[in-house]
């Protein structure tokens, strides 16, 4: 249907160009206007029919955007770390915060919430030990006894004792916080001169917070707190990519993957009961792409079992970690074909094309993800360079999860106006906006990423219709079944109408 629409656009354009070139030496302004309108109608939201209140809000938005684009320090042209305080004062940003954005479909388990909470709340709990690694990072563990030392790390120190000995704990807390996020007040280009450096710090940050978030009581609170932060940003649904790691208790005993998944389910239920206008959450089980084929086979088997045992909460399966240094999907083809061979359902939500290594084996992930029947594409940053993948993604309605700030911080793009998703949005390719690891980037929820998408690569032309379509896409392309989608859309529509009526003037 989308493809047919594209063809008919092309036909209209040809016809217009034919008239345009027949005789007159100066192009006819009416035909010019018709071509402009034609392009506008092709963009994300270009076919959206707007009611009067929406049109009013759109006119207001248009004015705000024109003012924003005139700014000398235009935030989307800058690194997010430098732009954040400017974005916070933007009236468009405040509006986007209030806007019901639907679902967040690409978020990772341990980068959901502001790291300040980890420092101020979690590291102040009793029995929290810290050690300092050889290369200036830190590790944590909660334990009722003195924990066993680990390689390349100092002796464990009880944080409570360390703080008691420290004259001013502000600096200590600040340095802990610095280890748990990539965000910095220093010049980001100097701190992170290359993709290798930024990815290495990214991985170190995960190791640093690991011992905090895999402690059972914190694991529960972290997820509840994460849902709270997304809910406050007016997000009603979440699909969380989760490693389901071994979770430990104070006495050192541990829980398995099924326990972690069940815990996610229980807390989602509790949160939804506490917040009836929150729709819910589902989990995409993930494994690091650094594992070998043997390990992957075992993990896929586990994934099939979990999918069978927890069909409500579990959405499917994905691979995480840096694509450039991990193994490509093709390497895992046998393991990833197991579900279809056994006639078992295990939907895939592959990260693919989060790279600028054109033409390499890694760059092939996009086509391989589609060959393996992925339900969505995580990032798809390289999609424009793969016309076949792009066409298949459009034809099959395999949405691209665009995470602008993540792409910028991890050094795939500098100026958001040059983000490849600009082209995807100009032709209403199926896309959703997400934030990947907001806590790592000093962001939160989805509003900052919506800002970059709407003001940065959306340009002056993206409008209230684009925002509406992006929000609706997040439900339409979610893993919810058609009946649930209908219910979620109705809930979203009520909140949307309220938002429009409160802000149109
Ligand atoms: C830490 O978070 C938990 C759960 O969210 C909350 O119950 C508790 O009061 C918080 N403690 C502090 C010191 O903020
Ligand atoms: C720091 O040390 C850890 C543990 O030995 C190691 O895994 C990691 O690669 C090191 N990171 C850097 C940036 O040297
Ligand atoms: C602790 O140090 C910070 C700066 O590092 C300073 O702003 C703060 O006032 C100090 N607090 C106390 C209680 O001295
Ligand atoms: C991480 O913590 C160590 C030890 O406190 C500190 O030396 C280092 O500067 C911190 N790193 C960052 C990036 O804040
Ligand atoms: C795969 O990785 C596992 C765990 O690291 C290791 O035990 C196993 O020997 C590896 N298998 C092969 C074939 O390399
Ligand atoms: C993908 O779907 C096609 C068509 O339904 C099917 O023939 C193929 O076996 C599937 N492959 C995988 C790996 O799921
Ligand atoms: Zn991701």
PDB file of N, CA, C and O and ligand atoms in Angstrom, residues 106-108 241 318 320 351 354 378-379 403 406 436-437, ligand 7:
ATOM      1  N   UNK A 106      12.708   1.422  22.211  1.00  0.00           N
ATOM      2  CA  UNK A 106      14.122   1.003  22.215  1.00  0.00           C
ATOM      3  C   UNK A 106      14.837   1.624  23.421  1.00  0.00           C
ATOM      4  O   UNK A 106      15.411   2.699  23.349  1.00  0.00           O
ATOM      5  N   UNK A 107      14.759   0.903  24.545  1.00  0.00           N
ATOM      6  CA  UNK A 107      15.363   1.345  25.805  1.00  0.00           C
ATOM      7  C   UNK A 107      16.070   0.135  26.416  1.00  0.00           C
ATOM      8  O   UNK A 107      15.549  -0.976  26.359  1.00  0.00           O
ATOM      9  N   UNK A 108      17.249   0.364  26.994  1.00  0.00           N
ATOM     10  CA  UNK A 108      17.973  -0.741  27.633  1.00  0.00           C
ATOM     11  C   UNK A 108      17.783  -0.729  29.147  1.00  0.00           C
ATOM     12  O   UNK A 108      17.639   0.324  29.763  1.00  0.00           O
ATOM     13  N   UNK A 241      14.667  -3.636  26.399  1.00  0.00           N
ATOM     14  CA  UNK A 241      15.651  -4.674  26.060  1.00  0.00           C
ATOM     15  C   UNK A 241      16.400  -5.026  27.336  1.00  0.00           C
ATOM     16  O   UNK A 241      17.050  -4.167  27.941  1.00  0.00           O
ATOM     17  N   UNK A 318      16.853 -10.175  21.046  1.00  0.00           N
ATOM     18  CA  UNK A 318      17.777  -9.269  20.334  1.00  0.00           C
ATOM     19  C   UNK A 318      19.208  -9.483  20.827  1.00  0.00           C
ATOM     20  O   UNK A 318      19.436 -10.112  21.861  1.00  0.00           O
ATOM     21  N   UNK A 320      22.864  -7.379  21.743  1.00  0.00           N
ATOM     22  CA  UNK A 320      23.334  -6.029  22.074  1.00  0.00           C
ATOM     23  C   UNK A 320      24.860  -5.959  22.107  1.00  0.00           C
ATOM     24  O   UNK A 320      25.544  -6.971  22.029  1.00  0.00           O
ATOM     25  N   UNK A 351      19.078  -5.041  16.620  1.00  0.00           N
ATOM     26  CA  UNK A 351      19.907  -3.862  16.361  1.00  0.00           C
ATOM     27  C   UNK A 351      20.573  -4.146  15.014  1.00  0.00           C
ATOM     28  O   UNK A 351      21.128  -5.222  14.816  1.00  0.00           O
ATOM     29  N   UNK A 354      23.888   0.088  13.031  1.00  0.00           N
ATOM     30  CA  UNK A 354      24.357   1.159  13.930  1.00  0.00           C
ATOM     31  C   UNK A 354      25.853   1.290  13.666  1.00  0.00           C
ATOM     32  O   UNK A 354      26.692   0.981  14.497  1.00  0.00           O
ATOM     33  N   UNK A 378      16.641  -1.922  15.111  1.00  0.00           N
ATOM     34  CA  UNK A 378      17.204  -1.000  16.092  1.00  0.00           C
ATOM     35  C   UNK A 378      18.231  -0.117  15.421  1.00  0.00           C
ATOM     36  O   UNK A 378      19.198  -0.614  14.850  1.00  0.00           O
ATOM     37  N   UNK A 379      18.005   1.180  15.441  1.00  0.00           N
ATOM     38  CA  UNK A 379      18.872   2.207  14.844  1.00  0.00           C
ATOM     39  C   UNK A 379      18.733   2.328  13.330  1.00  0.00           C
ATOM     40  O   UNK A 379      18.281   3.336  12.824  1.00  0.00           O
ATOM     41  N   UNK A 403      17.266   6.591  17.281  1.00  0.00           N
ATOM     42  CA  UNK A 403      17.685   7.109  18.588  1.00  0.00           C
ATOM     43  C   UNK A 403      18.729   8.205  18.363  1.00  0.00           C
ATOM     44  O   UNK A 403      19.941   7.948  18.391  1.00  0.00           O
ATOM     45  N   UNK A 406      21.713   9.077  21.006  1.00  0.00           N
ATOM     46  CA  UNK A 406      22.640   7.952  21.062  1.00  0.00           C
ATOM     47  C   UNK A 406      23.584   7.976  19.861  1.00  0.00           C
ATOM     48  O   UNK A 406      24.801   7.822  20.011  1.00  0.00           O
ATOM     49  N   UNK A 436      17.267   4.874  23.595  1.00  0.00           N
ATOM     50  CA  UNK A 436      18.347   3.902  23.753  1.00  0.00           C
ATOM     51  C   UNK A 436      18.829   3.781  25.205  1.00  0.00           C
ATOM     52  O   UNK A 436      18.401   2.870  25.908  1.00  0.00           O
ATOM     53  N   UNK A 437      19.736   4.652  25.630  1.00  0.00           N
ATOM     54  CA  UNK A 437      20.303   4.600  26.981  1.00  0.00           C
ATOM     55  C   UNK A 437      20.312   5.993  27.593  1.00  0.00           C
ATOM     56  O   UNK A 437      21.378   6.557  27.847  1.00  0.00           O
TER      57      UNK A 437
HETATM   58 ZN1  LIG B   7      20.283  -0.098  21.725  1.00  0.00          ZN
END
